[in-house]
Amino acid sequence: MTRWLDEEQQRAWRAFLDAQQVLQRGLEAQLHDEADMPHGYYELLVRLSEAPERRLRMAALAEAAVSSRSRLSHAVAQLEQRGWVRREACPDDRRGQVAVLTDDGYAALAAAAPGHVEAVRRLLVDRLTPEQLRQLRAISEAITRV
Amino acid sequence: MTRWLDEEQQRAWRAFLDAQQVLQRGLEAQLHDEADMPHGYYELLVRLSEAPERRLRMAALAEAAVSSRSRLSHAVAQLEQRGWVRREACPDDRRGQVAVLTDDGYAALAAAAPGHVEAVRRLLVDRLTPEQLRQLRAISEAITRV
DNA sequence: CCGGAATGGTTGAACACTCAACATCCTTGT
DNA sequence: ACAAGGATGTTGAGTGTTCAACCATTCCGG
């Protein structure tokens, strides 16, 4: 009954799994070593830094960073601890919380970014042709598409 | 000084990040729900099941599963706890340990496999054209290539 | 053949993520 | 107006991963 993967599909899947591991491990290690933050936190800082006034509702931030609510809660608590983010009450919804990137948080992001971008290049971008990068985008969007 | 990513690269990178998250989350959830094991454990069982006599040196298993030694040690301890794997001393190297897949372990893998493969199809394979799957493989191999 | 370096593997602490349960607040239908 | 259901965000326990330190064994150059 099960539609197993054929040889071709199997190979592609395995190759992808391995690549994903290598990539993720590499990025995580670089950020940990040079900026002392996990990749997930970096993503949060990025999304916040790009938001108007550097602030976002928790739910919006969670969606932007493809994160669960729970994960975000824990992460923001940690970021607040470090002084990189602060929480504010949401004016028009008393349930709501708004995460705001502090100046220190922005500085931490700015300090981490060059090394991180270099790692992204070294591990991914510079290894692919422009054509492959376009393909990767199309593939990724097919995966994400609802 | 920093060679930032251009618009095109940025988009591809972000799309890939999102897709990776979605995929990983989906697979993890499926295996957790239907087979009560993390994806990493599943991978270990797969690699063991494909090895001659269903046994591998720890180091070899770590490499096959793209895992760190430490992670593997902890994971195998847990798998041993569940009775899915057992450790044996390595005859020709007194430092060595060999991980052996038990019958229970094989049964657990066989039970989990159909649901997992279906998830891989639903989340990845069936969303891509055969051509895209070939591209993904080439891209993945470019990332993994030393 | 010996001493230092490399390899194999484990351990414990610190940390991040997951899930389920929960409290609070908003919304909707009647 | 109000009850029921939905949404928002947090919490704590459980679990997996990482990192650094460690012991044991094997390898290798002099």
CSV table of C-alpha atoms (C1' of nucleotides) in Angstrom, one decimal:
chain,number,residue,atom,x,y,z
A,1,MET,CA,0.0,0.0,0.0
A,2,THR,CA,2.7,2.4,0.9
A,3,ARG,CA,4.1,4.4,-2.0
A,4,TRP,CA,7.8,4.1,-1.2
A,5,LEU,CA,10.3,6.4,-2.7
A,6,ASP,CA,12.0,5.2,-5.8
A,7,GLU,CA,15.8,5.3,-6.1
A,8,GLU,CA,16.0,8.8,-7.5
A,9,GLN,CA,13.7,10.2,-4.9
A,10,GLN,CA,15.4,8.4,-2.1
A,11,ARG,CA,18.8,9.8,-3.2
A,12,ALA,CA,17.5,13.3,-3.4
A,13,TRP,CA,15.8,13.1,0.0
A,14,ARG,CA,18.9,11.7,1.7
A,15,ALA,CA,21.2,14.3,0.1
A,16,PHE,CA,18.9,17.0,1.2
A,17,LEU,CA,18.8,15.7,4.8
A,18,ASP,CA,22.5,15.6,5.0
A,19,ALA,CA,22.9,19.1,3.5
A,20,GLN,CA,20.3,20.4,5.9
A,21,GLN,CA,22.3,19.0,8.8
A,22,VAL,CA,25.6,20.4,7.6
A,23,LEU,CA,24.2,23.8,7.0
A,24,GLN,CA,22.3,24.1,10.2
A,25,ARG,CA,25.2,22.8,12.2
A,26,GLY,CA,27.6,25.2,10.6
A,27,LEU,CA,25.4,28.3,11.0
A,28,GLU,CA,24.6,27.4,14.6
A,29,ALA,CA,28.2,27.0,15.4
A,30,GLN,CA,29.3,30.2,13.8
A,31,LEU,CA,26.7,32.3,15.6
A,32,HIS,CA,27.4,30.6,18.8
A,33,ASP,CA,31.2,31.1,18.6
A,34,GLU,CA,31.2,34.6,17.3
A,35,ALA,CA,28.0,36.2,18.6
A,36,ASP,CA,27.0,33.9,21.5
A,37,MET,CA,23.5,33.5,20.3
A,38,PRO,CA,21.5,30.6,18.7
A,39,HIS,CA,20.4,31.0,15.2
A,40,GLY,CA,16.8,31.3,16.3
A,41,TYR,CA,17.5,34.4,18.3
A,42,TYR,CA,19.3,35.9,15.4
A,43,GLU,CA,16.3,35.4,13.3
A,44,LEU,CA,14.1,37.2,15.8
A,45,LEU,CA,16.4,40.2,15.9
A,46,VAL,CA,16.4,40.3,12.1
A,47,ARG,CA,12.7,40.3,11.8
A,48,LEU,CA,12.3,42.9,14.5
A,49,SER,CA,15.0,45.1,13.0
A,50,GLU,CA,13.0,45.2,9.8
A,51,ALA,CA,9.7,46.0,11.3
A,52,PRO,CA,8.4,49.5,11.5
A,53,GLU,CA,9.7,51.1,14.6
A,54,ARG,CA,11.4,47.9,15.3
A,55,ARG,CA,8.4,46.5,17.0
A,56,LEU,CA,6.0,43.6,16.4
A,57,ARG,CA,3.2,41.9,18.1
A,58,MET,CA,4.2,38.5,19.5
A,59,ALA,CA,2.0,36.6,17.1
A,60,ALA,CA,3.2,38.6,14.1
A,61,LEU,CA,6.8,38.0,15.1
A,62,ALA,CA,6.1,34.3,15.6
A,63,GLU,CA,4.7,34.1,12.1
A,64,ALA,CA,7.5,36.1,10.6
A,65,ALA,CA,10.1,33.9,12.1
A,66,VAL,CA,8.2,30.7,11.5
A,67,SER,CA,8.2,29.9,15.2
A,68,SER,CA,5.7,28.5,17.6
A,69,ARG,CA,4.1,30.8,20.2
A,70,SER,CA,5.7,28.9,23.0
A,71,ARG,CA,9.1,29.0,21.5
A,72,LEU,CA,8.8,32.7,21.0
A,73,SER,CA,7.7,33.3,24.5
A,74,HIS,CA,10.7,31.5,25.9
A,75,ALA,CA,13.1,33.1,23.5
A,76,VAL,CA,11.8,36.7,24.1
A,77,ALA,CA,12.2,36.1,27.8
A,78,GLN,CA,15.8,35.3,27.2
A,79,LEU,CA,16.3,38.2,24.9
A,80,GLU,CA,14.8,40.5,27.5
A,81,GLN,CA,17.1,39.1,30.0
A,82,ARG,CA,20.0,40.2,27.8
A,83,GLY,CA,18.5,43.6,27.3
A,84,TRP,CA,18.1,43.1,23.6
A,85,VAL,CA,14.3,43.2,23.5
A,86,ARG,CA,11.7,44.6,25.8
A,87,ARG,CA,8.0,43.8,26.1
A,88,GLU,CA,5.3,46.4,26.0
A,89,ALA,CA,1.6,46.1,26.5
A,90,CYS,CA,-0.4,46.4,23.3
A,91,PRO,CA,-2.6,49.5,23.4
A,92,ASP,CA,-5.6,48.2,21.5
A,93,ASP,CA,-5.7,44.6,22.7
A,94,ARG,CA,-5.2,43.9,26.4
A,95,ARG,CA,-4.1,40.4,25.7
A,96,GLY,CA,-1.4,41.5,23.4
A,97,GLN,CA,2.2,42.0,23.9
A,98,VAL,CA,4.6,43.9,21.7
A,99,ALA,CA,8.3,43.0,21.4
A,100,VAL,CA,10.5,46.0,20.8
A,101,LEU,CA,14.1,45.8,19.7
A,102,THR,CA,16.3,47.9,22.0
A,103,ASP,CA,19.3,49.8,20.9
A,104,ASP,CA,21.5,47.2,22.6
A,105,GLY,CA,19.7,44.6,20.6
A,106,TYR,CA,20.2,46.4,17.4
A,107,ALA,CA,23.9,46.8,18.2
A,108,ALA,CA,24.2,43.1,18.9
A,109,LEU,CA,22.6,42.3,15.6
A,110,ALA,CA,24.8,44.7,13.8
A,111,ALA,CA,27.8,43.1,15.4
A,112,ALA,CA,26.8,39.6,14.5
A,113,ALA,CA,25.6,40.2,11.0
A,114,PRO,CA,28.9,40.4,9.0
A,115,GLY,CA,30.2,37.1,10.4
A,116,HIS,CA,26.9,35.5,9.8
A,117,VAL,CA,26.5,36.7,6.3
A,118,GLU,CA,30.0,35.4,5.6
A,119,ALA,CA,29.0,32.0,6.9
A,120,VAL,CA,25.9,32.0,4.8
A,121,ARG,CA,28.0,32.7,1.8
A,122,ARG,CA,30.7,30.2,2.6
A,123,LEU,CA,28.2,27.4,3.4
A,124,LEU,CA,25.5,28.1,0.8
A,125,VAL,CA,25.5,31.0,-1.5
A,126,ASP,CA,29.0,30.8,-2.9
A,127,ARG,CA,28.6,27.1,-3.5
A,128,LEU,CA,25.7,27.5,-5.8
A,129,THR,CA,25.4,29.0,-9.2
A,130,PRO,CA,22.9,31.9,-9.6
A,131,GLU,CA,20.7,29.5,-11.5
A,132,GLN,CA,20.8,27.0,-8.6
A,133,LEU,CA,20.0,29.8,-6.2
A,134,ARG,CA,16.9,30.6,-8.2
A,135,GLN,CA,16.0,26.9,-8.3
A,136,LEU,CA,16.4,26.7,-4.6
A,137,ARG,CA,14.1,29.6,-4.1
A,138,ALA,CA,11.4,28.0,-6.3
A,139,ILE,CA,11.8,24.7,-4.5
A,140,SER,CA,11.6,26.4,-1.1
A,141,GLU,CA,8.5,28.3,-2.1
A,142,ALA,CA,6.8,25.1,-3.3
A,143,ILE,CA,7.5,23.6,0.1
A,144,THR,CA,6.1,26.5,2.0
A,145,ARG,CA,3.1,27.1,-0.2
A,146,VAL,CA,0.0,26.2,1.8
B,1,MET,CA,33.9,45.4,3.7
B,2,THR,CA,31.2,42.9,4.2
B,3,ARG,CA,29.8,41.4,1.0
B,4,TRP,CA,26.1,41.6,1.8
B,5,LEU,CA,23.6,39.4,-0.1
B,6,ASP,CA,21.9,41.1,-2.9
B,7,GLU,CA,18.1,41.1,-3.3
B,8,GLU,CA,18.0,37.9,-5.2
B,9,GLN,CA,20.3,36.0,-2.8
B,10,GLN,CA,18.5,37.4,0.2
B,11,ARG,CA,15.1,36.2,-1.1
B,12,ALA,CA,16.4,32.7,-1.9
B,13,TRP,CA,18.1,32.5,1.5
B,14,ARG,CA,15.0,33.5,3.4
B,15,ALA,CA,12.8,31.3,1.4
B,16,PHE,CA,15.1,28.4,2.1
B,17,LEU,CA,15.1,29.2,5.8
B,18,ASP,CA,11.4,29.2,6.0
B,19,ALA,CA,11.0,26.0,4.0
B,20,GLN,CA,13.5,24.2,6.2
B,21,GLN,CA,11.6,25.2,9.3
B,22,VAL,CA,8.3,24.1,7.9
B,23,LEU,CA,9.7,20.8,6.7
B,24,GLN,CA,11.6,20.0,9.8
B,25,ARG,CA,8.7,20.9,12.0
B,26,GLY,CA,6.3,18.8,10.0
B,27,LEU,CA,8.5,15.7,10.0
B,28,GLU,CA,9.3,16.0,13.6
B,29,ALA,CA,5.6,16.3,14.5
B,30,GLN,CA,4.5,13.4,12.4
B,31,LEU,CA,7.1,11.1,13.9
B,32,HIS,CA,6.4,12.3,17.3
B,33,ASP,CA,2.7,11.7,17.0
B,34,GLU,CA,2.7,8.5,15.1
B,35,ALA,CA,5.8,6.7,16.2
B,36,ASP,CA,6.8,8.5,19.4
B,37,MET,CA,10.4,9.2,18.3
B,38,PRO,CA,12.3,12.2,17.3
B,39,HIS,CA,13.5,12.4,13.7
B,40,GLY,CA,17.1,12.0,14.8
B,41,TYR,CA,16.3,8.6,16.3
B,42,TYR,CA,14.5,7.5,13.2
B,43,GLU,CA,17.6,8.3,11.1
B,44,LEU,CA,19.8,6.2,13.4
B,45,LEU,CA,17.5,3.2,13.0
B,46,VAL,CA,17.5,3.6,9.2
B,47,ARG,CA,21.2,3.7,9.0
B,48,LEU,CA,21.6,0.8,11.2
B,49,SER,CA,19.0,-1.2,9.3
B,50,GLU,CA,20.9,-0.7,6.1
B,51,ALA,CA,24.3,-1.7,7.6
B,52,PRO,CA,25.6,-5.3,7.2
B,53,GLU,CA,24.3,-7.4,10.0
B,54,ARG,CA,22.5,-4.2,11.2
B,55,ARG,CA,25.5,-3.1,13.2
B,56,LEU,CA,27.9,-0.2,13.0
B,57,ARG,CA,30.7,1.3,14.9
B,58,MET,CA,29.7,4.3,16.8
B,59,ALA,CA,31.9,6.6,14.8
B,60,ALA,CA,30.6,5.1,11.5
B,61,LEU,CA,27.1,5.6,12.6
B,62,ALA,CA,27.7,9.1,13.6
B,63,GLU,CA,29.1,9.9,10.2
B,64,ALA,CA,26.3,8.1,8.4
B,65,ALA,CA,23.7,10.0,10.3
B,66,VAL,CA,25.7,13.3,10.2
B,67,SER,CA,25.6,13.5,13.9
B,68,SER,CA,28.1,14.5,16.5
B,69,ARG,CA,29.7,11.9,18.7
B,70,SER,CA,28.2,13.3,21.8
B,71,ARG,CA,24.7,13.4,20.3
B,72,LEU,CA,25.0,9.9,19.2
B,73,SER,CA,26.1,8.7,22.6
B,74,HIS,CA,23.1,10.2,24.3
B,75,ALA,CA,20.8,9.0,21.6
B,76,VAL,CA,22.0,5.4,21.6
B,77,ALA,CA,21.7,5.4,25.4
B,78,GLN,CA,18.0,6.3,24.9
B,79,LEU,CA,17.5,3.8,22.2
B,80,GLU,CA,19.1,1.1,24.3
B,81,GLN,CA,16.7,2.1,27.1
B,82,ARG,CA,13.9,1.4,24.7
B,83,GLY,CA,15.4,-1.9,23.7
B,84,TRP,CA,15.8,-0.9,20.1
B,85,VAL,CA,19.6,-1.0,20.0
B,86,ARG,CA,22.2,-2.7,22.1
B,87,ARG,CA,25.9,-1.9,22.5
B,88,GLU,CA,28.6,-4.4,22.0
B,89,ALA,CA,32.3,-4.2,22.6
B,90,CYS,CA,34.4,-4.0,19.4
B,91,PRO,CA,36.5,-7.1,19.0
B,92,ASP,CA,39.5,-5.5,17.3
B,93,ASP,CA,39.6,-2.1,19.1
B,94,ARG,CA,39.2,-2.1,22.8
B,95,ARG,CA,38.0,1.6,22.7
B,96,GLY,CA,35.4,0.8,20.2
B,97,GLN,CA,31.7,0.2,20.7
B,98,VAL,CA,29.3,-1.3,18.1
B,99,ALA,CA,25.6,-0.3,18.0
B,100,VAL,CA,23.4,-3.2,17.0
B,101,LEU,CA,19.8,-2.9,15.9
B,102,THR,CA,17.6,-5.3,17.8
B,103,ASP,CA,14.6,-7.1,16.4
B,104,ASP,CA,12.4,-4.8,18.4
B,105,GLY,CA,14.2,-1.9,16.9
B,106,TYR,CA,13.7,-3.2,13.5
B,107,ALA,CA,10.0,-3.7,14.2
B,108,ALA,CA,9.7,-0.1,15.5
B,109,LEU,CA,11.3,1.2,12.3
B,110,ALA,CA,9.1,-0.9,10.1
B,111,ALA,CA,6.0,0.4,12.0
B,112,ALA,CA,7.1,4.0,11.7
B,113,ALA,CA,8.3,3.9,8.1
B,114,PRO,CA,5.0,4.1,6.1
B,115,GLY,CA,3.7,7.1,7.9
B,116,HIS,CA,7.0,8.8,7.7
B,117,VAL,CA,7.4,8.2,4.0
B,118,GLU,CA,4.0,9.5,3.4
B,119,ALA,CA,4.9,12.7,5.3
B,120,VAL,CA,8.1,13.1,3.2
B,121,ARG,CA,5.9,12.8,0.1
B,122,ARG,CA,3.3,15.2,1.4
B,123,LEU,CA,5.7,17.8,2.6
B,124,LEU,CA,8.4,17.5,-0.1
B,125,VAL,CA,8.4,15.0,-2.8
B,126,ASP,CA,4.9,15.5,-4.1
B,127,ARG,CA,5.3,19.2,-4.1
B,128,LEU,CA,8.2,19.2,-6.5
B,129,THR,CA,8.6,18.2,-10.2
B,130,PRO,CA,11.0,15.4,-11.0
B,131,GLU,CA,13.2,18.0,-12.4
B,132,GLN,CA,13.2,20.0,-9.2
B,133,LEU,CA,14.0,17.0,-7.2
B,134,ARG,CA,17.1,16.5,-9.4
B,135,GLN,CA,18.0,20.1,-8.8
B,136,LEU,CA,17.5,19.7,-5.1
B,137,ARG,CA,19.9,16.8,-5.1
B,138,ALA,CA,22.5,18.7,-7.0
B,139,ILE,CA,22.2,21.7,-4.7
B,140,SER,CA,22.4,19.5,-1.6
B,141,GLU,CA,25.5,17.8,-2.9
B,142,ALA,CA,27.1,21.1,-3.5
B,143,ILE,CA,26.5,22.1,0.1
B,144,THR,CA,27.8,18.8,1.5
B,145,ARG,CA,30.8,18.6,-0.8
B,146,VAL,CA,33.9,19.3,1.3
C,1,DC,C1',60.2,0.8,22.5
C,2,DC,C1',58.7,4.7,24.7
C,3,DG,C1',56.3,9.1,25.2
C,4,DG,C1',53.3,12.4,23.1
C,5,DA,C1',49.6,13.0,20.1
C,6,DA,C1',45.6,11.6,18.0
C,7,DT,C1',41.3,8.8,18.1
C,8,DG,C1',37.0,6.6,20.2
C,9,DG,C1',33.6,7.2,23.2
C,10,DT,C1',31.2,8.9,27.5
C,11,DT,C1',29.5,12.2,30.9
C,12,DG,C1',27.2,16.2,33.1
C,13,DA,C1',25.8,20.8,33.0
C,14,DA,C1',23.7,24.4,30.4
C,15,DC,C1',20.6,25.4,27.2
C,16,DA,C1',16.7,25.5,23.7
C,17,DC,C1',12.6,23.4,22.1
C,18,DT,C1',8.2,20.8,22.5
C,19,DC,C1',3.8,19.8,24.3
C,20,DA,C1',-0.1,20.4,27.2
C,21,DA,C1',-2.4,23.1,30.4
C,22,DC,C1',-3.7,27.5,31.8
C,23,DA,C1',-5.3,32.5,32.5
C,24,DT,C1',-6.8,36.3,30.2
C,25,DC,C1',-9.2,38.8,26.9
C,26,DC,C1',-11.9,39.4,22.6
C,27,DT,C1',-15.7,38.0,19.4
C,28,DT,C1',-19.8,36.2,17.8
C,29,DG,C1',-24.4,34.7,17.8
C,30,DT,C1',-28.7,34.8,19.8
D,1,DA,C1',-26.5,41.5,27.3
D,2,DC,C1',-24.4,37.2,27.9
D,3,DA,C1',-22.7,32.8,27.2
D,4,DA,C1',-19.7,30.0,24.3
D,5,DG,C1',-16.0,29.7,21.6
D,6,DG,C1',-11.7,31.6,19.7
D,7,DA,C1',-7.5,34.0,20.1
D,8,DT,C1',-3.2,35.7,22.7
D,9,DG,C1',0.5,34.8,25.4
D,10,DT,C1',2.8,32.4,29.3
D,11,DT,C1',4.3,28.6,32.2
D,12,DG,C1',6.5,24.2,33.7
D,13,DA,C1',7.8,19.7,32.9
D,14,DG,C1',10.0,16.7,29.9
D,15,DT,C1',13.2,15.9,26.4
D,16,DG,C1',16.9,16.4,23.1
D,17,DT,C1',21.3,18.8,21.8
D,18,DT,C1',25.6,21.2,22.6
D,19,DC,C1',29.8,22.1,24.6
D,20,DA,C1',33.8,21.1,27.3
D,21,DA,C1',36.1,18.0,30.0
D,22,DC,C1',37.5,13.6,30.7
D,23,DC,C1',39.3,8.5,30.5
D,24,DA,C1',41.0,4.8,27.8
D,25,DT,C1',43.2,3.1,23.9
D,26,DT,C1',45.9,3.2,19.8
D,27,DC,C1',49.1,5.3,16.6
D,28,DC,C1',53.5,7.3,15.4
D,29,DG,C1',58.1,9.6,15.3
D,30,DG,C1',62.5,9.4,17.2
